[in-house]
PDB file of C-alpha atoms in Angstrom:
ATOM      1  CA  MET A  21     111.205-250.030-109.784  1.00 77.00           C
ATOM      2  CA  GLY A  22     112.267-252.187-112.722  1.00 88.00           C
ATOM      3  CA  ARG A  23     112.427-251.687-116.462  1.00 96.00           C
ATOM      4  CA  ILE A  24     111.012-254.793-118.011  1.00 98.00           C
ATOM      5  CA  LEU A  25     110.720-255.946-121.606  1.00 98.00           C
ATOM      6  CA  VAL A  26     107.465-257.852-122.165  1.00 98.00           C
ATOM      7  CA  THR A  27     107.029-259.719-125.433  1.00 98.00           C
ATOM      8  CA  GLY A  28     103.498-260.550-126.502  1.00 98.00           C
ATOM      9  CA  ALA A  29     102.401-257.427-124.637  1.00 98.00           C
ATOM     10  CA  ALA A  30      99.151-257.140-126.612  1.00 98.00           C
ATOM     11  CA  GLY A  31      98.320-260.778-125.965  1.00 98.00           C
ATOM     12  CA  PHE A  32      96.017-262.180-123.312  1.00 98.00           C
ATOM     13  CA  ILE A  33      98.519-262.952-120.547  1.00 98.00           C
ATOM     14  CA  GLY A  34     100.990-260.291-121.698  1.00 98.00           C
ATOM     15  CA  ALA A  35      98.494-257.441-121.350  1.00 97.00           C
ATOM     16  CA  HIS A  36      97.486-258.599-117.871  1.00 97.00           C
ATOM     17  CA  LEU A  37     101.151-258.822-116.875  1.00 98.00           C
ATOM     18  CA  CYS A  38     101.885-255.316-118.208  1.00 97.00           C
ATOM     19  CA  GLN A  39      98.950-253.964-116.209  1.00 95.00           C
ATOM     20  CA  ALA A  40     100.236-255.574-112.999  1.00 96.00           C
ATOM     21  CA  LEU A  41     103.817-254.400-113.540  1.00 97.00           C
ATOM     22  CA  LEU A  42     102.700-250.830-114.202  1.00 96.00           C
ATOM     23  CA  ALA A  43     100.431-250.893-111.147  1.00 94.00           C
ATOM     24  CA  ARG A  44     103.364-251.641-108.868  1.00 94.00           C
ATOM     25  CA  GLY A  45     105.541-248.907-110.395  1.00 95.00           C
ATOM     26  CA  ASP A  46     107.644-250.699-113.000  1.00 96.00           C
ATOM     27  CA  GLU A  47     108.302-249.325-116.466  1.00 96.00           C
ATOM     28  CA  VAL A  48     107.398-251.599-119.370  1.00 97.00           C
ATOM     29  CA  ILE A  49     108.666-251.850-122.935  1.00 97.00           C
ATOM     30  CA  GLY A  50     106.211-253.970-124.894  1.00 98.00           C
ATOM     31  CA  ILE A  51     106.683-255.935-128.104  1.00 98.00           C
ATOM     32  CA  ASP A  52     103.913-257.419-130.222  1.00 98.00           C
ATOM     33  CA  ASN A  53     103.330-257.983-133.924  1.00 97.00           C
ATOM     34  CA  PHE A  54      99.492-257.881-133.670  1.00 97.00           C
ATOM     35  CA  ASN A  55      99.231-260.865-135.997  1.00 95.00           C
ATOM     36  CA  PRO A  56      95.802-261.943-137.296  1.00 93.00           C
ATOM     37  CA  TYR A  57      95.679-265.423-135.695  1.00 94.00           C
ATOM     38  CA  TYR A  58      92.619-263.907-134.028  1.00 95.00           C
ATOM     39  CA  ASP A  59      91.045-260.477-134.488  1.00 95.00           C
ATOM     40  CA  PRO A  60      93.785-257.850-133.965  1.00 96.00           C
ATOM     41  CA  ALA A  61      91.075-255.438-132.789  1.00 97.00           C
ATOM     42  CA  LEU A  62      91.013-257.329-129.487  1.00 97.00           C
ATOM     43  CA  LYS A  63      94.764-256.824-129.126  1.00 97.00           C
ATOM     44  CA  GLU A  64      94.385-253.138-129.947  1.00 96.00           C
ATOM     45  CA  ALA A  65      91.679-252.853-127.288  1.00 96.00           C
ATOM     46  CA  ARG A  66      93.926-254.475-124.676  1.00 96.00           C
ATOM     47  CA  VAL A  67      96.699-251.992-125.433  1.00 95.00           C
ATOM     48  CA  GLU A  68      94.272-249.077-125.373  1.00 93.00           C
ATOM     49  CA  ALA A  69      93.149-250.156-121.897  1.00 91.00           C
ATOM     50  CA  LEU A  70      96.794-250.398-120.845  1.00 85.00           C
ATOM     51  CA  THR A  71      97.863-247.006-122.145  1.00 81.00           C
ATOM     52  CA  GLY A  72      94.775-245.353-120.715  1.00 78.00           C
ATOM     53  CA  ASN A  73      95.783-246.378-117.193  1.00 74.00           C
ATOM     54  CA  ALA A  74      99.576-246.091-117.439  1.00 77.00           C
ATOM     55  CA  ARG A  75     101.668-243.248-116.052  1.00 85.00           C
ATOM     56  CA  PRO A  76     103.055-240.973-118.782  1.00 86.00           C
ATOM     57  CA  GLY A  77     106.155-242.608-120.255  1.00 87.00           C
ATOM     58  CA  ALA A  78     105.845-245.790-118.194  1.00 94.00           C
ATOM     59  CA  PHE A  79     104.612-247.944-121.083  1.00 96.00           C
ATOM     60  CA  ARG A  80     105.984-248.045-124.608  1.00 95.00           C
ATOM     61  CA  MET A  81     104.758-250.434-127.292  1.00 96.00           C
ATOM     62  CA  HIS A  82     106.838-251.524-130.282  1.00 97.00           C
ATOM     63  CA  ARG A  83     105.220-253.332-133.207  1.00 97.00           C
ATOM     64  CA  ILE A  84     107.871-255.894-133.972  1.00 96.00           C
ATOM     65  CA  ASP A  85     107.745-259.481-135.189  1.00 97.00           C
ATOM     66  CA  LEU A  86     109.890-261.697-132.970  1.00 97.00           C
ATOM     67  CA  ALA A  87     110.997-263.610-136.049  1.00 97.00           C
ATOM     68  CA  ASP A  88     112.554-260.416-137.451  1.00 98.00           C
ATOM     69  CA  THR A  89     115.795-261.069-135.627  1.00 97.00           C
ATOM     70  CA  GLU A  90     117.623-258.003-136.875  1.00 98.00           C
ATOM     71  CA  GLU A  91     114.900-255.614-135.700  1.00 98.00           C
ATOM     72  CA  LEU A  92     114.466-257.443-132.388  1.00 98.00           C
ATOM     73  CA  LEU A  93     118.172-257.359-131.550  1.00 98.00           C
ATOM     74  CA  ALA A  94     118.389-253.693-132.544  1.00 98.00           C
ATOM     75  CA  LEU A  95     115.522-252.820-130.210  1.00 97.00           C
ATOM     76  CA  MET A  96     117.052-254.695-127.284  1.00 98.00           C
ATOM     77  CA  ALA A  97     120.416-253.026-127.888  1.00 97.00           C
ATOM     78  CA  ALA A  98     118.748-249.597-128.075  1.00 96.00           C
ATOM     79  CA  HIS A  99     117.286-250.027-124.584  1.00 96.00           C
ATOM     80  CA  PRO A 100     120.203-250.732-122.218  1.00 95.00           C
ATOM     81  CA  GLU A 101     117.922-249.774-119.318  1.00 95.00           C
ATOM     82  CA  ILE A 102     116.077-253.126-119.595  1.00 98.00           C
ATOM     83  CA  ASP A 103     116.943-255.174-116.503  1.00 96.00           C
ATOM     84  CA  ARG A 104     114.546-258.127-116.930  1.00 98.00           C
ATOM     85  CA  VAL A 105     112.587-259.827-119.698  1.00 98.00           C
ATOM     86  CA  ALA A 106     109.189-261.515-119.566  1.00 98.00           C
ATOM     87  CA  HIS A 107     109.074-263.416-122.843  1.00 98.00           C
ATOM     88  CA  LEU A 108     105.432-264.335-123.470  1.00 98.00           C
ATOM     89  CA  GLY A 109     105.276-263.711-127.213  1.00 98.00           C
ATOM     90  CA  ALA A 110     104.564-266.874-129.194  1.00 97.00           C
ATOM     91  CA  GLN A 111     102.310-268.459-131.757  1.00 96.00           C
ATOM     92  CA  ALA A 112      99.741-270.215-129.600  1.00 92.00           C
ATOM     93  CA  GLY A 113      97.086-272.814-130.392  1.00 89.00           C
ATOM     94  CA  VAL A 114      97.458-276.565-130.741  1.00 85.00           C
ATOM     95  CA  ARG A 115      95.001-277.057-133.589  1.00 86.00           C
ATOM     96  CA  TRP A 116      96.185-274.226-135.823  1.00 89.00           C
ATOM     97  CA  SER A 117      99.695-275.710-135.786  1.00 91.00           C
ATOM     98  CA  LEU A 118      98.263-278.386-138.096  1.00 88.00           C
ATOM     99  CA  GLN A 119      97.318-275.684-140.606  1.00 92.00           C
ATOM    100  CA  ALA A 120     100.188-273.188-140.342  1.00 95.00           C
ATOM    101  CA  PRO A 121     103.276-275.037-139.098  1.00 96.00           C
ATOM    102  CA  PHE A 122     105.828-272.464-140.236  1.00 97.00           C
ATOM    103  CA  ALA A 123     104.169-269.747-138.144  1.00 96.00           C
ATOM    104  CA  TYR A 124     105.124-271.805-135.093  1.00 97.00           C
ATOM    105  CA  THR A 125     108.772-272.317-135.978  1.00 97.00           C
ATOM    106  CA  ALA A 126     109.074-268.610-136.827  1.00 97.00           C
ATOM    107  CA  ALA A 127     107.640-267.291-133.557  1.00 97.00           C
ATOM    108  CA  ASN A 128     108.448-270.067-131.099  1.00 98.00           C
ATOM    109  CA  VAL A 129     111.869-271.177-132.322  1.00 98.00           C
ATOM    110  CA  THR A 130     113.430-268.279-134.251  1.00 98.00           C
ATOM    111  CA  GLY A 131     111.712-265.705-132.012  1.00 98.00           C
ATOM    112  CA  HIS A 132     112.739-267.457-128.809  1.00 98.00           C
ATOM    113  CA  LEU A 133     116.329-267.736-130.021  1.00 98.00           C
ATOM    114  CA  GLY A 134     116.309-264.022-130.842  1.00 98.00           C
ATOM    115  CA  ILE A 135     115.371-263.193-127.254  1.00 98.00           C
ATOM    116  CA  LEU A 136     118.091-265.473-125.907  1.00 98.00           C
ATOM    117  CA  GLU A 137     120.667-263.873-128.150  1.00 98.00           C
ATOM    118  CA  GLY A 138     119.535-260.368-127.211  1.00 98.00           C
ATOM    119  CA  VAL A 139     119.881-261.239-123.535  1.00 98.00           C
ATOM    120  CA  ARG A 140     123.344-262.719-124.134  1.00 97.00           C
ATOM    121  CA  ARG A 141     124.468-259.572-125.939  1.00 97.00           C
ATOM    122  CA  SER A 142     123.347-257.425-123.007  1.00 97.00           C
ATOM    123  CA  GLU A 143     126.471-258.724-121.211  1.00 93.00           C
ATOM    124  CA  GLY A 144     124.759-259.114-117.868  1.00 93.00           C
ATOM    125  CA  ARG A 145     122.635-255.948-117.880  1.00 96.00           C
ATOM    126  CA  ILE A 146     119.534-258.122-118.189  1.00 97.00           C
ATOM    127  CA  GLY A 147     119.587-259.951-114.894  1.00 96.00           C
ATOM    128  CA  HIS A 148     116.760-262.437-115.435  1.00 98.00           C
ATOM    129  CA  THR A 149     114.503-263.708-118.191  1.00 98.00           C
ATOM    130  CA  VAL A 150     111.231-265.542-117.545  1.00 98.00           C
ATOM    131  CA  TYR A 151     109.632-267.210-120.548  1.00 98.00           C
ATOM    132  CA  ALA A 152     106.353-268.963-121.257  1.00 98.00           C
ATOM    133  CA  SER A 153     106.328-272.655-121.959  1.00 98.00           C
ATOM    134  CA  THR A 154     103.273-274.912-121.892  1.00 96.00           C
ATOM    135  CA  SER A 155     101.750-277.977-120.300  1.00 95.00           C
ATOM    136  CA  SER A 156     101.473-279.360-123.842  1.00 94.00           C
ATOM    137  CA  VAL A 157     105.108-280.499-123.629  1.00 95.00           C
ATOM    138  CA  TYR A 158     103.912-283.417-121.463  1.00 95.00           C
ATOM    139  CA  GLY A 159     102.011-284.963-124.372  1.00 91.00           C
ATOM    140  CA  SER A 160      99.099-287.356-123.912  1.00 86.00           C
ATOM    141  CA  ARG A 161      98.660-288.721-120.408  1.00 75.00           C
ATOM    142  CA  HIS A 162      95.984-291.203-119.321  1.00 67.00           C
ATOM    143  CA  ASP A 163      96.976-292.293-115.809  1.00 73.00           C
ATOM    144  CA  GLY A 164      95.255-289.453-113.907  1.00 76.00           C
ATOM    145  CA  THR A 165      98.395-288.437-112.013  1.00 88.00           C
ATOM    146  CA  SER A 166      99.756-284.896-111.805  1.00 92.00           C
ATOM    147  CA  PHE A 167     102.384-283.662-114.235  1.00 94.00           C
ATOM    148  CA  GLN A 168     105.760-283.056-112.586  1.00 96.00           C
ATOM    149  CA  GLU A 169     108.711-281.124-113.961  1.00 97.00           C
ATOM    150  CA  THR A 170     110.824-284.299-113.779  1.00 95.00           C
ATOM    151  CA  ASP A 171     108.462-286.228-116.090  1.00 94.00           C
ATOM    152  CA  ARG A 172     109.630-287.190-119.572  1.00 94.00           C
ATOM    153  CA  VAL A 173     108.713-284.629-122.234  1.00 95.00           C
ATOM    154  CA  ASP A 174     110.066-286.296-125.371  1.00 93.00           C
ATOM    155  CA  ARG A 175     106.706-287.252-126.950  1.00 92.00           C
ATOM    156  CA  PRO A 176     104.833-283.996-127.677  1.00 91.00           C
ATOM    157  CA  ALA A 177     101.425-284.493-129.281  1.00 89.00           C
ATOM    158  CA  SER A 178     101.528-281.392-131.497  1.00 93.00           C
ATOM    159  CA  LEU A 179     103.970-279.212-133.397  1.00 95.00           C
ATOM    160  CA  TYR A 180     103.047-276.367-131.047  1.00 95.00           C
ATOM    161  CA  ALA A 181     104.262-278.442-128.094  1.00 95.00           C
ATOM    162  CA  ALA A 182     107.407-279.447-129.966  1.00 96.00           C
ATOM    163  CA  THR A 183     108.332-275.819-130.678  1.00 97.00           C
ATOM    164  CA  LYS A 184     107.804-274.852-127.041  1.00 97.00           C
ATOM    165  CA  ARG A 185     109.948-277.777-125.901  1.00 98.00           C
ATOM    166  CA  ALA A 186     112.585-276.581-128.369  1.00 98.00           C
ATOM    167  CA  GLY A 187     112.523-273.234-126.544  1.00 98.00           C
ATOM    168  CA  GLU A 188     113.182-274.996-123.244  1.00 98.00           C
ATOM    169  CA  LEU A 189     116.126-276.892-124.740  1.00 98.00           C
ATOM    170  CA  MET A 190     117.617-273.779-126.329  1.00 98.00           C
ATOM    171  CA  SER A 191     117.295-271.983-123.004  1.00 98.00           C
ATOM    172  CA  SER A 192     119.164-274.769-121.253  1.00 97.00           C
ATOM    173  CA  VAL A 193     121.948-274.547-123.823  1.00 98.00           C
ATOM    174  CA  TYR A 194     122.279-270.773-123.462  1.00 97.00           C
ATOM    175  CA  THR A 195     122.454-271.051-119.696  1.00 97.00           C
ATOM    176  CA  ASP A 196     125.142-273.726-119.906  1.00 96.00           C
ATOM    177  CA  LEU A 197     127.181-271.758-122.428  1.00 97.00           C
ATOM    178  CA  TYR A 198     126.728-268.196-121.187  1.00 96.00           C
ATOM    179  CA  ARG A 199     125.424-268.456-117.585  1.00 95.00           C
ATOM    180  CA  ILE A 200     122.251-266.527-118.426  1.00 95.00           C
ATOM    181  CA  PRO A 201     119.649-266.790-115.623  1.00 97.00           C
ATOM    182  CA  LEU A 202     116.475-268.205-117.178  1.00 98.00           C
ATOM    183  CA  THR A 203     113.160-269.454-115.802  1.00 98.00           C
ATOM    184  CA  GLY A 204     110.595-271.287-117.916  1.00 98.00           C
ATOM    185  CA  LEU A 205     106.959-271.530-116.774  1.00 98.00           C
ATOM    186  CA  ARG A 206     104.746-274.295-118.131  1.00 98.00           C
ATOM    187  CA  PHE A 207     101.296-272.705-118.265  1.00 98.00           C
ATOM    188  CA  PHE A 208      98.191-274.822-117.753  1.00 96.00           C
ATOM    189  CA  THR A 209      94.979-273.745-119.618  1.00 96.00           C
ATOM    190  CA  VAL A 210      94.870-270.054-118.737  1.00 98.00           C
ATOM    191  CA  TYR A 211      91.485-268.298-118.850  1.00 98.00           C
ATOM    192  CA  GLY A 212      89.862-265.028-117.793  1.00 98.00           C
ATOM    193  CA  PRO A 213      88.855-261.528-118.972  1.00 98.00           C
ATOM    194  CA  TRP A 214      90.431-260.306-122.222  1.00 98.00           C
ATOM    195  CA  GLY A 215      91.094-263.960-123.087  1.00 97.00           C
ATOM    196  CA  ARG A 216      91.794-265.661-126.397  1.00 97.00           C
ATOM    197  CA  PRO A 217      88.852-266.264-128.761  1.00 96.00           C
ATOM    198  CA  ASP A 218      90.155-269.724-129.726  1.00 94.00           C
ATOM    199  CA  MET A 219      89.819-271.071-126.180  1.00 95.00           C
ATOM    200  CA  ALA A 220      86.881-273.327-125.237  1.00 94.00           C
ATOM    201  CA  TYR A 221      85.376-271.087-122.559  1.00 97.00           C
ATOM    202  CA  TRP A 222      85.268-268.142-125.005  1.00 97.00           C
ATOM    203  CA  LEU A 223      83.905-270.222-127.876  1.00 97.00           C
ATOM    204  CA  PHE A 224      81.259-271.771-125.633  1.00 97.00           C
ATOM    205  CA  THR A 225      80.160-268.406-124.210  1.00 98.00           C
ATOM    206  CA  ASP A 226      79.820-266.864-127.657  1.00 97.00           C
ATOM    207  CA  ALA A 227      77.929-269.867-129.070  1.00 97.00           C
ATOM    208  CA  MET A 228      75.590-270.245-126.094  1.00 97.00           C
ATOM    209  CA  LEU A 229      74.573-266.587-126.107  1.00 97.00           C
ATOM    210  CA  LYS A 230      73.854-266.790-129.843  1.00 97.00           C
ATOM    211  CA  GLY A 231      71.917-270.048-129.641  1.00 97.00           C
ATOM    212  CA  ARG A 232      74.517-272.054-131.542  1.00 97.00           C
ATOM    213  CA  PRO A 233      75.658-275.561-130.546  1.00 97.00           C
ATOM    214  CA  ILE A 234      78.982-276.098-128.781  1.00 94.00           C
ATOM    215  CA  GLU A 235      81.414-278.807-129.866  1.00 90.00           C
ATOM    216  CA  MET A 236      82.777-280.991-127.059  1.00 87.00           C
ATOM    217  CA  PHE A 237      85.688-283.072-128.237  1.00 80.00           C
ATOM    218  CA  ASN A 238      86.486-286.600-127.066  1.00 78.00           C
ATOM    219  CA  GLU A 239      82.717-286.781-126.398  1.00 71.00           C
ATOM    220  CA  GLY A 240      83.277-284.340-123.546  1.00 74.00           C
ATOM    221  CA  ARG A 241      85.700-286.643-121.712  1.00 81.00           C
ATOM    222  CA  VAL A 242      88.333-283.955-121.289  1.00 87.00           C
ATOM    223  CA  ARG A 243      89.888-282.703-118.050  1.00 90.00           C
ATOM    224  CA  ARG A 244      91.737-279.414-117.858  1.00 93.00           C
ATOM    225  CA  ASP A 245      93.666-277.686-115.107  1.00 95.00           C
ATOM    226  CA  PHE A 246      91.930-274.341-115.697  1.00 97.00           C
ATOM    227  CA  THR A 247      94.102-271.542-114.267  1.00 98.00           C
ATOM    228  CA  TYR A 248      92.828-268.010-113.770  1.00 98.00           C
ATOM    229  CA  VAL A 249      94.930-265.323-115.443  1.00 98.00           C
ATOM    230  CA  ALA A 250      95.517-263.260-112.269  1.00 98.00           C
ATOM    231  CA  ASP A 251      97.023-266.326-110.591  1.00 98.00           C
ATOM    232  CA  ILE A 252      99.293-266.845-113.601  1.00 98.00           C
ATOM    233  CA  VAL A 253     100.416-263.207-113.523  1.00 98.00           C
ATOM    234  CA  ALA A 254     101.201-263.424-109.804  1.00 98.00           C
ATOM    235  CA  GLY A 255     103.371-266.447-110.528  1.00 98.00           C
ATOM    236  CA  ILE A 256     105.196-264.764-113.401  1.00 98.00           C
ATOM    237  CA  MET A 257     105.994-261.752-111.226  1.00 98.00           C
ATOM    238  CA  ALA A 258     107.176-263.927-108.338  1.00 98.00           C
ATOM    239  CA  ALA A 259     109.522-265.770-110.690  1.00 98.00           C
ATOM    240  CA  LEU A 260     110.674-262.564-112.398  1.00 98.00           C
ATOM    241  CA  ASP A 261     111.671-261.038-109.064  1.00 97.00           C
ATOM    242  CA  ASN A 262     113.628-264.115-107.953  1.00 96.00           C
ATOM    243  CA  PRO A 263     116.288-265.225-110.446  1.00 96.00           C
ATOM    244  CA  PRO A 264     118.013-268.564-109.931  1.00 94.00           C
ATOM    245  CA  ALA A 265     120.618-268.199-107.211  1.00 85.00           C
ATOM    246  CA  ASP A 266     123.137-270.159-109.270  1.00 85.00           C
ATOM    247  CA  GLY A 267     122.473-268.221-112.467  1.00 85.00           C
ATOM    248  CA  GLY A 268     121.064-271.356-114.067  1.00 94.00           C
ATOM    249  CA  HIS A 269     117.974-272.494-115.939  1.00 97.00           C
ATOM    250  CA  ARG A 270     114.906-273.831-114.153  1.00 98.00           C
ATOM    251  CA  LEU A 271     111.439-274.995-115.153  1.00 98.00           C
ATOM    252  CA  TYR A 272     108.170-274.806-113.211  1.00 98.00           C
ATOM    253  CA  ASN A 273     104.597-275.901-113.677  1.00 98.00           C
ATOM    254  CA  ILE A 274     102.136-273.097-113.057  1.00 98.00           C
ATOM    255  CA  GLY A 275      98.526-274.231-112.896  1.00 98.00           C
ATOM    256  CA  ASN A 276      95.506-274.515-110.642  1.00 97.00           C
ATOM    257  CA  SER A 277      96.473-278.060-109.609  1.00 94.00           C
ATOM    258  CA  HIS A 278      92.792-279.001-109.655  1.00 93.00           C
ATOM    259  CA  PRO A 279      91.667-280.423-113.019  1.00 93.00           C
ATOM    260  CA  GLU A 280      87.996-280.110-113.895  1.00 94.00           C
ATOM    261  CA  GLU A 281      85.834-282.086-116.303  1.00 93.00           C
ATOM    262  CA  LEU A 282      84.803-280.108-119.387  1.00 93.00           C
ATOM    263  CA  PRO A 283      81.068-280.707-118.731  1.00 94.00           C
ATOM    264  CA  LYS A 284      81.476-279.020-115.335  1.00 96.00           C
ATOM    265  CA  MET A 285      82.813-275.887-117.001  1.00 96.00           C
ATOM    266  CA  VAL A 286      79.856-275.920-119.391  1.00 96.00           C
ATOM    267  CA  GLY A 287      77.448-276.315-116.472  1.00 97.00           C
ATOM    268  CA  ILE A 288      78.957-273.300-114.700  1.00 98.00           C
ATOM    269  CA  LEU A 289      78.654-271.216-117.867  1.00 98.00           C
ATOM    270  CA  GLU A 290      75.006-272.268-118.215  1.00 98.00           C
ATOM    271  CA  GLU A 291      74.320-270.958-114.706  1.00 98.00           C
ATOM    272  CA  LEU A 292      76.250-267.719-115.212  1.00 98.00           C
ATOM    273  CA  LEU A 293      74.779-266.972-118.646  1.00 98.00           C
ATOM    274  CA  GLY A 294      71.263-268.169-117.894  1.00 97.00           C
ATOM    275  CA  VAL A 295      71.078-270.307-121.048  1.00 97.00           C
ATOM    276  CA  LYS A 296      71.318-274.033-121.777  1.00 97.00           C
ATOM    277  CA  ALA A 297      74.087-275.250-124.047  1.00 96.00           C
ATOM    278  CA  ILE A 298      73.275-277.265-127.151  1.00 95.00           C
ATOM    279  CA  ARG A 299      75.960-279.933-126.872  1.00 92.00           C
ATOM    280  CA  VAL A 300      77.459-281.739-129.858  1.00 87.00           C
ATOM    281  CA  LEU A 301      79.847-284.555-128.961  1.00 86.00           C
ATOM    282  CA  LYS A 302      82.828-284.982-131.266  1.00 79.00           C
ATOM    283  CA  PRO A 303      85.892-287.269-131.385  1.00 82.00           C
ATOM    284  CA  MET A 304      89.255-286.107-130.079  1.00 74.00           C
ATOM    285  CA  GLN A 305      91.006-283.556-132.278  1.00 78.00           C
ATOM    286  CA  PRO A 306      94.476-284.403-133.652  1.00 79.00           C
ATOM    287  CA  GLY A 307      97.203-282.950-131.434  1.00 66.00           C
ATOM    288  CA  ASP A 308      94.902-282.484-128.440  1.00 70.00           C
ATOM    289  CA  VAL A 309      95.323-284.311-125.127  1.00 77.00           C
ATOM    290  CA  PRO A 310      92.702-285.817-122.810  1.00 81.00           C
ATOM    291  CA  ALA A 311      93.870-284.264-119.545  1.00 82.00           C
ATOM    292  CA  THR A 312      96.211-281.788-117.876  1.00 87.00           C
ATOM    293  CA  PHE A 313      97.070-281.706-114.180  1.00 90.00           C
ATOM    294  CA  ALA A 314      99.824-279.531-112.695  1.00 95.00           C
ATOM    295  CA  ASP A 315     101.934-280.431-109.718  1.00 97.00           C
ATOM    296  CA  VAL A 316     102.844-276.920-108.474  1.00 98.00           C
ATOM    297  CA  SER A 317     104.771-277.887-105.361  1.00 98.00           C
ATOM    298  CA  ALA A 318     107.994-276.407-106.778  1.00 98.00           C
ATOM    299  CA  MET A 319     106.338-273.003-107.301  1.00 98.00           C
ATOM    300  CA  LYS A 320     105.047-273.107-103.740  1.00 98.00           C
ATOM    301  CA  ARG A 321     108.411-274.141-102.359  1.00 97.00           C
ATOM    302  CA  ASP A 322     110.553-271.602-104.198  1.00 97.00           C
ATOM    303  CA  PHE A 323     108.223-268.589-104.436  1.00 97.00           C
ATOM    304  CA  GLY A 324     105.457-269.141-101.914  1.00 97.00           C
ATOM    305  CA  TRP A 325     103.055-269.022-104.850  1.00 98.00           C
ATOM    306  CA  GLU A 326      99.790-270.900-105.067  1.00 96.00           C
ATOM    307  CA  PRO A 327      96.575-270.383-107.039  1.00 97.00           C
ATOM    308  CA  THR A 328      93.662-268.735-105.237  1.00 97.00           C
ATOM    309  CA  THR A 329      90.864-268.622-107.834  1.00 98.00           C
ATOM    310  CA  ASP A 330      88.426-271.515-108.317  1.00 97.00           C
ATOM    311  CA  LEU A 331      86.774-272.157-111.670  1.00 98.00           C
ATOM    312  CA  ARG A 332      83.344-270.769-110.753  1.00 98.00           C
ATOM    313  CA  THR A 333      84.837-267.503-109.467  1.00 98.00           C
ATOM    314  CA  GLY A 334      87.129-267.111-112.460  1.00 98.00           C
ATOM    315  CA  LEU A 335      84.396-267.789-114.996  1.00 98.00           C
ATOM    316  CA  GLY A 336      82.209-265.316-113.139  1.00 98.00           C
ATOM    317  CA  HIS A 337      84.852-262.624-113.674  1.00 98.00           C
ATOM    318  CA  PHE A 338      85.066-263.576-117.345  1.00 98.00           C
ATOM    319  CA  VAL A 339      81.306-263.401-117.910  1.00 98.00           C
ATOM    320  CA  THR A 340      81.138-260.017-116.165  1.00 98.00           C
ATOM    321  CA  TRP A 341      83.873-258.721-118.456  1.00 97.00           C
ATOM    322  CA  TRP A 342      82.150-260.220-121.501  1.00 97.00           C
ATOM    323  CA  ARG A 343      78.907-258.424-120.767  1.00 97.00           C
ATOM    324  CA  GLN A 344      80.743-255.126-120.251  1.00 95.00           C
ATOM    325  CA  HIS A 345      82.848-255.527-123.399  1.00 93.00           C
ATOM    326  CA  PHE A 346      80.291-256.961-125.822  1.00 92.00           C
ATOM    327  CA  GLY A 347      77.074-255.721-124.228  1.00 79.00           C
TER     328      GLY A 347
END
């Protein structure tokens, strides 16, 4: 049994991870600031579902902003029982980074540095930290080949991507200076039940069921490596349980490794929902990229991890949840 700090615990991936950790017997200390980037009621509902299924005392939630460094460090110091950290808290969303840039530096730079410093001050009690990065660090790619961890990542297409790359660089520095074991996971287009309302599959489902048109950017010529949330959680846990043998810093892609055309996703949703989409083709949005494609051979090699959920199955789970949650 471990005692694990999970940041972003009320978020989409964070809540799923907390559920999985609790199910296997771990104790979880959660952090989230419940910010209004999207409806906080959804975050509250995720936490309510978590606490309703958790063993008494196994899950504790703290409402803290990662950018409040003093409060964050005080919390980490007050819980010397923490032995690992899953740092998923961040300001997500490529497009909103054009509207609210300082929210991204606060959460993704200052907040990430706060976690690193809290781990350093634990003086070895925290044996491993796994943090969320993003496929967005690869920038715009047009050659159709898979993204590999050794590829150049010095031309991010959005401020969001730049702040997440900054987190990777800060992590590398802290490992070099203080020998803190760190693992960064570059997530590829995560989807599933309890998801984020700003993601295409959620927006499309809501619009289609209400008879509204859906907007398909780049005239629909977009390919995404859609990765089901349970596969992502399995990968996070595999990494969390296996710190770098040399105490160093490592980076992994974690995706489905099978990019799909956006119109295919829409077609699957049409079948699952029983309605036809009203499609509106739009130009590419600033900061967006035409394709993502994960090479996950390193995850397979080091952890025996590989994705198991195809897009049709995963969207089926999402639609089932949607009908149960929204009626």
